[in-house]
Short mmCIF file of N, CA and C in Angstrom, two decimals:
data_model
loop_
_atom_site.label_atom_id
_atom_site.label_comp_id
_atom_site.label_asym_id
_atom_site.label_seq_id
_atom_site.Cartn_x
_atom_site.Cartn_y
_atom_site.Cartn_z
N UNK D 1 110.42 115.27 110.67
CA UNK D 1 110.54 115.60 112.08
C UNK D 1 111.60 114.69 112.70
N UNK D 2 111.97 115.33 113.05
CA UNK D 2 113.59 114.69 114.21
C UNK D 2 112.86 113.58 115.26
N UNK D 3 113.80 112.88 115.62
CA UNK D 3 112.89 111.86 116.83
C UNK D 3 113.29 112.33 118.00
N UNK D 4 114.49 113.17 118.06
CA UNK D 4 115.19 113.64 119.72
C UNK D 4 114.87 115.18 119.40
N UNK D 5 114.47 115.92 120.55
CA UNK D 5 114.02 117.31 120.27
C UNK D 5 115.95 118.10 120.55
N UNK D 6 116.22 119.36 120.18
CA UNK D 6 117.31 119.71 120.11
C UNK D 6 117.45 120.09 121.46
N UNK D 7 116.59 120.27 122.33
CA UNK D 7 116.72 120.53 124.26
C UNK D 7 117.14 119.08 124.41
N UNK D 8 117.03 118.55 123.81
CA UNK D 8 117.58 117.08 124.49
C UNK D 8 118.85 116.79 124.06
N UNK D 9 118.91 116.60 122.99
CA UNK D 9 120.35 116.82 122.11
C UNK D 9 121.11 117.50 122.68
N UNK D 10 121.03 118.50 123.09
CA UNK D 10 121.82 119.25 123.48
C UNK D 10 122.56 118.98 125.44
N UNK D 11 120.96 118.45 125.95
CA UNK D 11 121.33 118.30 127.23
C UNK D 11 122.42 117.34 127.46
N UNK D 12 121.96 115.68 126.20
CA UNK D 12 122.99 114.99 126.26
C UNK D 12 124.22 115.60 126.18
N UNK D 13 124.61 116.32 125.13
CA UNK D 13 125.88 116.90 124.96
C UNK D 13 126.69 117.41 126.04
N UNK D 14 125.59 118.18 126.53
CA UNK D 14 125.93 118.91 127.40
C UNK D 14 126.86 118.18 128.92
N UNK D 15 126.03 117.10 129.34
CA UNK D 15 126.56 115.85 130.09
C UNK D 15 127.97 115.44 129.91
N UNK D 16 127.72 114.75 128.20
CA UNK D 16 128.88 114.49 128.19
C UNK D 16 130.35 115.35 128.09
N UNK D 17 130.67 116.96 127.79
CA UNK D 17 130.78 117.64 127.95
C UNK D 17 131.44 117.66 129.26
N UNK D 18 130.59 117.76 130.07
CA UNK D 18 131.09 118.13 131.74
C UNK D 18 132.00 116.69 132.03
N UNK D 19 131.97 115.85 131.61
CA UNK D 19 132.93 114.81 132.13
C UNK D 19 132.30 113.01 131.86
N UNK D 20 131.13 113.01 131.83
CA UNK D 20 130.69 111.54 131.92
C UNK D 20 130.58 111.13 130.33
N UNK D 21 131.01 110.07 130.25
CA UNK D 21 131.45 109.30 129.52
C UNK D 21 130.08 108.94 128.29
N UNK D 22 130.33 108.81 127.22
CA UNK D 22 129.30 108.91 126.00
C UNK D 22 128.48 107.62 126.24
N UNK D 23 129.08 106.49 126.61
CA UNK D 23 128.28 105.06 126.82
C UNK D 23 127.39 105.13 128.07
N UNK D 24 127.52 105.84 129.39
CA UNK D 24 126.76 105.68 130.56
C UNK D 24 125.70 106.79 130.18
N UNK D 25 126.08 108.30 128.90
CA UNK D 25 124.98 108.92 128.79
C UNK D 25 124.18 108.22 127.91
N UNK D 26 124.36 107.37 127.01
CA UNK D 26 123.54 107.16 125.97
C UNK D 26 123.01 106.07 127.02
N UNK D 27 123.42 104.92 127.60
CA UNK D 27 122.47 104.16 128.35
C UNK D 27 121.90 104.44 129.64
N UNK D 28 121.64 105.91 130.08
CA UNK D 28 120.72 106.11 131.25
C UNK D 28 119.88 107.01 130.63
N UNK D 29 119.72 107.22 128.85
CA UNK D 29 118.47 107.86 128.61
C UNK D 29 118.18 106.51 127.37
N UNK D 30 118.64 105.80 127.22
CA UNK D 30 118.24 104.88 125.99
C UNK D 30 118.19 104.93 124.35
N UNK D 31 119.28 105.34 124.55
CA UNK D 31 119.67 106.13 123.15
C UNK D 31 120.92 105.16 122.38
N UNK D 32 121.24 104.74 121.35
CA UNK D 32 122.31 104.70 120.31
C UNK D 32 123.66 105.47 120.60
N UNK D 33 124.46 104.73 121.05
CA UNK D 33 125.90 105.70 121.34
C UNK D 33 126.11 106.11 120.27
N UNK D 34 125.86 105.44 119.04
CA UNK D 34 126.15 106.44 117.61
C UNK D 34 125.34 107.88 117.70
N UNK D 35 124.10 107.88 117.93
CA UNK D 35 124.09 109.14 117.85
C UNK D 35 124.18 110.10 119.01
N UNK D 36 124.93 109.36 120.32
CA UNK D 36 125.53 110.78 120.92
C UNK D 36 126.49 110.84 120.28
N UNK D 37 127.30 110.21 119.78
CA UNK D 37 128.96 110.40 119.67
C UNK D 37 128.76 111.60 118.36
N UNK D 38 127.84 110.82 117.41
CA UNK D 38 127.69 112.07 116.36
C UNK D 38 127.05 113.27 116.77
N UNK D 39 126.48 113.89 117.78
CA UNK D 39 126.05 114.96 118.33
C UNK D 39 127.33 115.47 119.23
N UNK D 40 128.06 114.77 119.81
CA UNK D 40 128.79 115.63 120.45
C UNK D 40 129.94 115.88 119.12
N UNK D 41 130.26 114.81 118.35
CA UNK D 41 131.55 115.39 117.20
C UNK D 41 130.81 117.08 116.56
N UNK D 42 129.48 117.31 116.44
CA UNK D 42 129.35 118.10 115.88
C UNK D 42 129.39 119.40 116.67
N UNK D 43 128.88 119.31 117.46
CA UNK D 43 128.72 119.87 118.66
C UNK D 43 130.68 120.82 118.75
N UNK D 44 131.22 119.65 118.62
CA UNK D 44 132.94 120.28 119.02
C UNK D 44 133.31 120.87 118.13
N UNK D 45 132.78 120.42 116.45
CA UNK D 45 133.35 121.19 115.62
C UNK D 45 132.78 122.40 114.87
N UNK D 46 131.43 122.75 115.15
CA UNK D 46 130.21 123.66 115.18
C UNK D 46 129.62 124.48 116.18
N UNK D 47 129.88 124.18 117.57
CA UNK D 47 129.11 124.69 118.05
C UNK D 47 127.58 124.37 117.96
N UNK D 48 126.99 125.03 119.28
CA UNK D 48 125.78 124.90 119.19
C UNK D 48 124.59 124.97 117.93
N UNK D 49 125.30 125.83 117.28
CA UNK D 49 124.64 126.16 116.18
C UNK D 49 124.40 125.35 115.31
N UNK D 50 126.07 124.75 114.93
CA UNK D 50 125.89 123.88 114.22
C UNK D 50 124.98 122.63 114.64
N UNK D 51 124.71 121.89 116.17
CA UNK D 51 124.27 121.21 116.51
C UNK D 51 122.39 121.46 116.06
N UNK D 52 122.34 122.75 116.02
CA UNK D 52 120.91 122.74 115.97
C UNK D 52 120.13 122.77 114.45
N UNK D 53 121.32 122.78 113.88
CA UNK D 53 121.24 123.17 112.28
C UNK D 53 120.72 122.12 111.79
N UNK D 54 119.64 122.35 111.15
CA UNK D 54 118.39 120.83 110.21
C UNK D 54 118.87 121.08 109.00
N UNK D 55 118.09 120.33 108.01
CA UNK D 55 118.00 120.01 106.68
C UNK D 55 119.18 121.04 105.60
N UNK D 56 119.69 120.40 105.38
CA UNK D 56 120.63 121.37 104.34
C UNK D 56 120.26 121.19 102.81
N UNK D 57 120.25 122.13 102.16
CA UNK D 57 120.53 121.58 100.61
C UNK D 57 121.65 122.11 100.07
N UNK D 58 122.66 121.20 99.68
CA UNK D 58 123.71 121.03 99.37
C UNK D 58 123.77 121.13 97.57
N UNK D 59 125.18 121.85 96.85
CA UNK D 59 125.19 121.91 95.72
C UNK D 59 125.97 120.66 94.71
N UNK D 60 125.87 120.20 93.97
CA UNK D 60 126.61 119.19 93.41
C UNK D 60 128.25 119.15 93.83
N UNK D 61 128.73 120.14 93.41
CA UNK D 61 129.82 121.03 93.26
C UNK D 61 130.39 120.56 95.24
N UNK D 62 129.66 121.04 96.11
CA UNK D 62 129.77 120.97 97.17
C UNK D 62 130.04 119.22 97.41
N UNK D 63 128.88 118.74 97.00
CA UNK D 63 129.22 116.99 97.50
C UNK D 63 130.37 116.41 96.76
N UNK D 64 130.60 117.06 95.61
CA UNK D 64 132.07 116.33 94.81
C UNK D 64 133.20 116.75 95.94
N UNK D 65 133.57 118.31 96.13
CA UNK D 65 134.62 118.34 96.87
C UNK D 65 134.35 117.88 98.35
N UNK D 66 133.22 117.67 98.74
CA UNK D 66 133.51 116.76 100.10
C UNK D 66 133.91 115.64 99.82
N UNK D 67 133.69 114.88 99.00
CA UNK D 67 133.94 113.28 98.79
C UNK D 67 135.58 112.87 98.59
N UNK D 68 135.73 114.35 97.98
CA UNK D 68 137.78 114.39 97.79
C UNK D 68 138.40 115.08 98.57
N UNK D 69 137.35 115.81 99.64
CA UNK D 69 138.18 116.11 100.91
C UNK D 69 138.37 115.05 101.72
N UNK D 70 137.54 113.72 101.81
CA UNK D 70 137.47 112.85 102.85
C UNK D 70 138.65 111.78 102.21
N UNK D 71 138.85 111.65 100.88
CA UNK D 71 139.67 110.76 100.39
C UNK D 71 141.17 111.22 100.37
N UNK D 72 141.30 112.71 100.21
CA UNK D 72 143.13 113.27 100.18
C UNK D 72 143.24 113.35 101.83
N UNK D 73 142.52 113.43 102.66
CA UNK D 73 142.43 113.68 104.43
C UNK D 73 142.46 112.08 104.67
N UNK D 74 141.85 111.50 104.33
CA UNK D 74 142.01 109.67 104.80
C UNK D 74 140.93 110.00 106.11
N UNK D 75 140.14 110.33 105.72
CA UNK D 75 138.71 110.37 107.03
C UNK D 75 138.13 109.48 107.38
N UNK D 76 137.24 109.29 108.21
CA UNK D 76 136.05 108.46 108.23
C UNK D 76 135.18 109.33 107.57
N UNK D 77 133.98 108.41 107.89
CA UNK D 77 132.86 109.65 107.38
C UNK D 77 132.22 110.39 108.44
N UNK D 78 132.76 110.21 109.54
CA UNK D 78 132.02 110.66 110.60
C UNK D 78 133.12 112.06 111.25
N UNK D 79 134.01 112.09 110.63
CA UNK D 79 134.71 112.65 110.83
C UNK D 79 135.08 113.95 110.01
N UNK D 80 134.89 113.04 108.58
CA UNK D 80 134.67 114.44 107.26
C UNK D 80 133.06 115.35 107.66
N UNK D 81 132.41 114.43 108.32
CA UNK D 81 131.24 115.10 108.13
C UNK D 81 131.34 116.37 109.53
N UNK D 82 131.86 115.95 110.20
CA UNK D 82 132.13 117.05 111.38
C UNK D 82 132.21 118.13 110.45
N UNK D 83 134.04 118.09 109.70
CA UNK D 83 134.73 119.09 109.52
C UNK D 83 133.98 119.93 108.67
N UNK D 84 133.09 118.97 108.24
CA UNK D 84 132.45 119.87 106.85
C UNK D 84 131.18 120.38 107.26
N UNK D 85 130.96 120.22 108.78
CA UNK D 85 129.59 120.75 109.28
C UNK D 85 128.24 119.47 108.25
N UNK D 86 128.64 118.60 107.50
CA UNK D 86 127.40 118.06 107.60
C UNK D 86 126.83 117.25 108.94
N UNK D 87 125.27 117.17 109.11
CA UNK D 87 124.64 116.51 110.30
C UNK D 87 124.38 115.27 110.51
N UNK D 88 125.03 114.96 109.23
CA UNK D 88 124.72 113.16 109.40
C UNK D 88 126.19 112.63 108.33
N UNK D 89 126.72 111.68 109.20
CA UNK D 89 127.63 110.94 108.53
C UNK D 89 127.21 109.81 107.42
N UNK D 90 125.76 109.82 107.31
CA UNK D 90 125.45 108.71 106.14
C UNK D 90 124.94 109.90 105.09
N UNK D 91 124.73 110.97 105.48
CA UNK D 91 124.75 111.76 104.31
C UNK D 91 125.92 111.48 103.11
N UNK D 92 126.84 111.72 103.65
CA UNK D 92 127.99 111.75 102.95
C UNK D 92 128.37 110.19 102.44
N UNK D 93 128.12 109.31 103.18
CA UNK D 93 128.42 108.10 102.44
C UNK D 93 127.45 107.73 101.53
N UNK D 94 126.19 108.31 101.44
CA UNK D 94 124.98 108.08 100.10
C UNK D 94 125.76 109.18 99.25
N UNK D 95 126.58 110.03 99.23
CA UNK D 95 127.05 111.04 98.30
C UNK D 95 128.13 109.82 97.40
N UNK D 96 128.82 109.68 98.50
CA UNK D 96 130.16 109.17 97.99
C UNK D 96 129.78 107.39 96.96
N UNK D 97 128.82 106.97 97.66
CA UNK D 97 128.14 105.76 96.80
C UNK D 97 127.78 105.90 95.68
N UNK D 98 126.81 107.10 95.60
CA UNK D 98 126.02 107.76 94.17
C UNK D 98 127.14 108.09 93.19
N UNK D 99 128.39 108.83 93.82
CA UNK D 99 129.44 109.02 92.91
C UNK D 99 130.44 107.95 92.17
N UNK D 100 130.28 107.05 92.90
CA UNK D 100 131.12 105.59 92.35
C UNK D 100 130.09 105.22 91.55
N UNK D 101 129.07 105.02 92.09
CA UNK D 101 127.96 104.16 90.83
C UNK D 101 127.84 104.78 89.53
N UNK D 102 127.59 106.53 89.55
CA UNK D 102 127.07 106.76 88.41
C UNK D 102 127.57 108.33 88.03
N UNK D 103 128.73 108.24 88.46
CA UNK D 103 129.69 109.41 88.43
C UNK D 103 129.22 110.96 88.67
N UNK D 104 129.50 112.30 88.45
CA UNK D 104 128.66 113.29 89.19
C UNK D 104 127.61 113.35 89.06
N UNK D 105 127.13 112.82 87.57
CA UNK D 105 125.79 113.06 87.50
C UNK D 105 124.36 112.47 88.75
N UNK D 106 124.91 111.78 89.36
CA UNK D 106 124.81 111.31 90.57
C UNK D 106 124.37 111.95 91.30
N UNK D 107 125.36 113.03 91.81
CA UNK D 107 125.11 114.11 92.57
C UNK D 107 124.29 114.82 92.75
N UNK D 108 123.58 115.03 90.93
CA UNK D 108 122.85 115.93 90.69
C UNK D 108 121.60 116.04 91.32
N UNK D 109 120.62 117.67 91.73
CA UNK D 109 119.09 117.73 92.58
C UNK D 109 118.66 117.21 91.70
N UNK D 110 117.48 115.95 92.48
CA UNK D 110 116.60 115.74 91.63
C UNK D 110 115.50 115.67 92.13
N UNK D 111 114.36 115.60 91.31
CA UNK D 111 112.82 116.48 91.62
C UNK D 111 112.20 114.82 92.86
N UNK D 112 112.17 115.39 93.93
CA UNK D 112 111.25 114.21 94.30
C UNK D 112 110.09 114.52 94.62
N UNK D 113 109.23 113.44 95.03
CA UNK D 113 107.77 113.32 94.77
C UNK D 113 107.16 112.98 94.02
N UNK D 114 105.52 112.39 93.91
CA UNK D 114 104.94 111.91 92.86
C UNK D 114 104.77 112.76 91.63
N UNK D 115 104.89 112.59 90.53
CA UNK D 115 104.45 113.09 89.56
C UNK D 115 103.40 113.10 89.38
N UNK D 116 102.89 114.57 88.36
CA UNK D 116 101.89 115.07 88.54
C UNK D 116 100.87 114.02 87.27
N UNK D 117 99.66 113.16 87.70
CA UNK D 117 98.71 113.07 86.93
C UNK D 117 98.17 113.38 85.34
N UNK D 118 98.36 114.34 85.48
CA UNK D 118 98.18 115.06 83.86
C UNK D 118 99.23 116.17 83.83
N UNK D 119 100.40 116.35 82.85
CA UNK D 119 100.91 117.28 82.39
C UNK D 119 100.51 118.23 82.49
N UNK D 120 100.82 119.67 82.72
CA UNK D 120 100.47 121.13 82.55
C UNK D 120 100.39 121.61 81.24
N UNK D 121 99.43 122.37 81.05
CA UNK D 121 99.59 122.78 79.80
C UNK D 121 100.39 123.90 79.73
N UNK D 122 101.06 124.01 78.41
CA UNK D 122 101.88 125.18 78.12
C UNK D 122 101.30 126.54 77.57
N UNK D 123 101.28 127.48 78.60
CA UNK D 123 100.99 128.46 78.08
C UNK D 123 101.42 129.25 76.93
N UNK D 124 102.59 128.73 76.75
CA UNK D 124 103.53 129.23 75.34
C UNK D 124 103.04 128.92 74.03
N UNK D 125 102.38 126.98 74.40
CA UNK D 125 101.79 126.75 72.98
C UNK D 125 100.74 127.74 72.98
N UNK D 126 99.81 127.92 73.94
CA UNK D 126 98.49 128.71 73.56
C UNK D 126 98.73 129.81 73.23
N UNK D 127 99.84 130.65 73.62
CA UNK D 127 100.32 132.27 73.19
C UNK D 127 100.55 132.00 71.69
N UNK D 128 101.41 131.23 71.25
CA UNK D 128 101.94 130.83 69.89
C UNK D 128 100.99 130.35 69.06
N UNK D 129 99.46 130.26 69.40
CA UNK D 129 98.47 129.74 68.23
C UNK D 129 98.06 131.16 67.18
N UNK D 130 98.26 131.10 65.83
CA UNK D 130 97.94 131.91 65.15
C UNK D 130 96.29 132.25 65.21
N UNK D 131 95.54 133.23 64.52
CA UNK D 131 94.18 133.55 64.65
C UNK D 131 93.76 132.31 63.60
N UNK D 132 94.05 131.86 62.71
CA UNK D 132 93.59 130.74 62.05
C UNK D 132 93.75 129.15 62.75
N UNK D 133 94.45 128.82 63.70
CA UNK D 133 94.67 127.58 64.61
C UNK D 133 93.48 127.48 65.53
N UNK D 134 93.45 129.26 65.85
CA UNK D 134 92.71 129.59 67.24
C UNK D 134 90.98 129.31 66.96
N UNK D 135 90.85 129.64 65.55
CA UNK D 135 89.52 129.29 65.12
C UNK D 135 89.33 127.75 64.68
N UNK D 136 90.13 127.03 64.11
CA UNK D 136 90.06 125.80 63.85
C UNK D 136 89.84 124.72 65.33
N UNK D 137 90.38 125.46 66.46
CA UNK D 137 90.59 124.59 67.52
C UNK D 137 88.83 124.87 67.84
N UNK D 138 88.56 126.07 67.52
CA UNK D 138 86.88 126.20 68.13
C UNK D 138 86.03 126.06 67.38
N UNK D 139 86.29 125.73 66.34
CA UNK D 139 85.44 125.09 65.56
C UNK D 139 85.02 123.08 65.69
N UNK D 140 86.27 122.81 65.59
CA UNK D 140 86.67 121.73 66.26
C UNK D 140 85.87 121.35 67.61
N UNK D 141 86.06 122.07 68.59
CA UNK D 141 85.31 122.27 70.04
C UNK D 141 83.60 122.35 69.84
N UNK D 142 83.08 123.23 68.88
CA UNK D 142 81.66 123.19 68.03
C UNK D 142 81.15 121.92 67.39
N UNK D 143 82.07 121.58 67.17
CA UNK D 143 81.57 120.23 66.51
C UNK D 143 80.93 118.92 67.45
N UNK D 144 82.23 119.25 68.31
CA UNK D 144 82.08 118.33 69.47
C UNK D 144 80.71 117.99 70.38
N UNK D 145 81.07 119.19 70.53
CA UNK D 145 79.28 120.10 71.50
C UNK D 145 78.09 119.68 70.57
N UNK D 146 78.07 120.07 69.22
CA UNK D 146 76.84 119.57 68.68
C UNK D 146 76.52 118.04 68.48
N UNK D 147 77.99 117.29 68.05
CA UNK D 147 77.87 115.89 67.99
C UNK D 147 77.39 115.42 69.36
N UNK D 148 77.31 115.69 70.16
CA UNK D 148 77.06 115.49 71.53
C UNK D 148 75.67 115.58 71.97
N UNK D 149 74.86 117.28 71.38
CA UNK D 149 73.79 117.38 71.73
C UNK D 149 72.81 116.83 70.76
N UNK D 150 73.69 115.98 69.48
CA UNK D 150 72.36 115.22 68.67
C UNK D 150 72.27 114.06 69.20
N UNK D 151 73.04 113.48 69.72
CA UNK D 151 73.53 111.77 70.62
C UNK D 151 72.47 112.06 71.53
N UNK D 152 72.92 112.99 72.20
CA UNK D 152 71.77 113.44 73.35
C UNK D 152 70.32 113.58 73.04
N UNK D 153 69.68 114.36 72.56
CA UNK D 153 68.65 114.35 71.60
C UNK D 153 68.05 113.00 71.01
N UNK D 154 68.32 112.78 70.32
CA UNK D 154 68.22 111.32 70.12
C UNK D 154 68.00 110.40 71.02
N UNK D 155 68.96 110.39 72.18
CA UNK D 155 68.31 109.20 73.28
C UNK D 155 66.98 109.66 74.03
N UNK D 156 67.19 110.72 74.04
CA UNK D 156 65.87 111.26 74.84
C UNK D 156 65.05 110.87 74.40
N UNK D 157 64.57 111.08 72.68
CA UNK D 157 63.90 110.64 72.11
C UNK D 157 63.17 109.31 72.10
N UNK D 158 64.40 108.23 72.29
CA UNK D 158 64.20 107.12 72.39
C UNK D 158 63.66 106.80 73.14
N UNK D 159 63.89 107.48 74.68
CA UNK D 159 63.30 107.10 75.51
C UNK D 159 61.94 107.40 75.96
N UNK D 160 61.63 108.63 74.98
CA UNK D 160 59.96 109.32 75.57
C UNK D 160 59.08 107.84 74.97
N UNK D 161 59.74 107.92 73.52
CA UNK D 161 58.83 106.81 72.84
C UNK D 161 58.83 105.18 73.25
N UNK D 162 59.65 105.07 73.93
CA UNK D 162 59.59 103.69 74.48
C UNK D 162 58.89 104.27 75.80
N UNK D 163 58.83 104.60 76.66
CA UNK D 163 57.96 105.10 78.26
C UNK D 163 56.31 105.09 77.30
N UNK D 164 56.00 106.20 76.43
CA UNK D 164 54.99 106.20 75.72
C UNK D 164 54.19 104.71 75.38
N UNK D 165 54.87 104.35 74.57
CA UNK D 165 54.79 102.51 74.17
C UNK D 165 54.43 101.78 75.34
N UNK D 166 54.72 102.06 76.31
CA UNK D 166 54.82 101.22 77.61
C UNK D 166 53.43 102.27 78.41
N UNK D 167 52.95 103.00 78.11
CA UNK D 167 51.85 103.68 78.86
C UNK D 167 50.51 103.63 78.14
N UNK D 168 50.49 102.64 76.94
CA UNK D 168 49.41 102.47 76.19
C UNK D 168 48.49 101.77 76.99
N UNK D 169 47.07 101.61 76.83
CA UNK D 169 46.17 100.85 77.46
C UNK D 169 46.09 99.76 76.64
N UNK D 170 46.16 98.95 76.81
CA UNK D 170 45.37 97.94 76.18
C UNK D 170 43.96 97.73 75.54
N UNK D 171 43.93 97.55 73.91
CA UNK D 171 42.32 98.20 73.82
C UNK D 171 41.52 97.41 74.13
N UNK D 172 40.46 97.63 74.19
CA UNK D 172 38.85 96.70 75.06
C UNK D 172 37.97 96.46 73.80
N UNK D 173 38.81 96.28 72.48
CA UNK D 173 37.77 95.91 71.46
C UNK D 173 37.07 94.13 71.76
#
């Protein structure tokens, strides 16, 4: 979630726009002149639209040739990022960082979020079990179950006869 709603964003713009100056709008609502100045650059080179435009996902391919549009142009980044319609000028400088450090592969989507707990199973292995695997695995599974219900069995056991032992009277010879 955004911290400035886009009616606001926009109103600033809009201000500065009509004539008043980016420093007296950003300090009579309490705002970062960086981010009016980057709302109105986008604003001039997008349009509204572009101003209202959230989250992008961008292709590798795409962040390489921005990074060598901003370097054969001699840009800032606040400036490539106009032209190129991205919404944030540190977008592009985490592009252009990732690409010096660890070349396109850099670039590349990668899965975020926690990983999942236990692996998925593959439905492919289970399609691919022959009728002889398929019985060995449940036989296997049989074994289990019974080794289980003699363990079981057994303690029960143990335990009637010890409760028993313990419910004897004491004899009155």
């Amino acid at each position: 979630m955004t911290k400035y709603s886009d009616e606001f964003q926009l109103r600033l713009v809009m201000e500065v726009e009509s004539g008043q100056s980016i420093t007296v709008v950003a300090r009579a609502h309490g705002i970062p002149k960086k981010n009016l100045q980057r709302w109105v650059s986008i604003y001039e080179h997008g349009g509204i639209e572009q101003l209202l435009l959230k989250k992008q996902h961008y292709s590798q391919e795409f962040k390489i040739s921005a990074i060598e549009y901003r370097w054969q142009h001699h840009l800032s980044y606040r400036q490539a990022a106009a032209e190129l319609e991205i919404p944030n000028e540190g977008t592009l400088y985490q592009w252009e960082k990732r690409y010096l450090e660890m070349g396109s592969a850099g670039l590349q989507a990668t899965k975020k979020g926690r990983p999942p707990k236990m692996p998925k199973k593959s439905e492919k292995l289970k399609r691919n079990l022959t009728r002889e695997q398929e019985l060995e695995a449940e036989n296997a599974q049989l074994r289990m179950e019974n080794a289980y219900l003699k363990k079981l069995n057994a303690l029960v056991q143990e335990r009637i006869a010890r409760e028993s032992g313990k419910k004897r009277l004491p004899s009155t010879n």
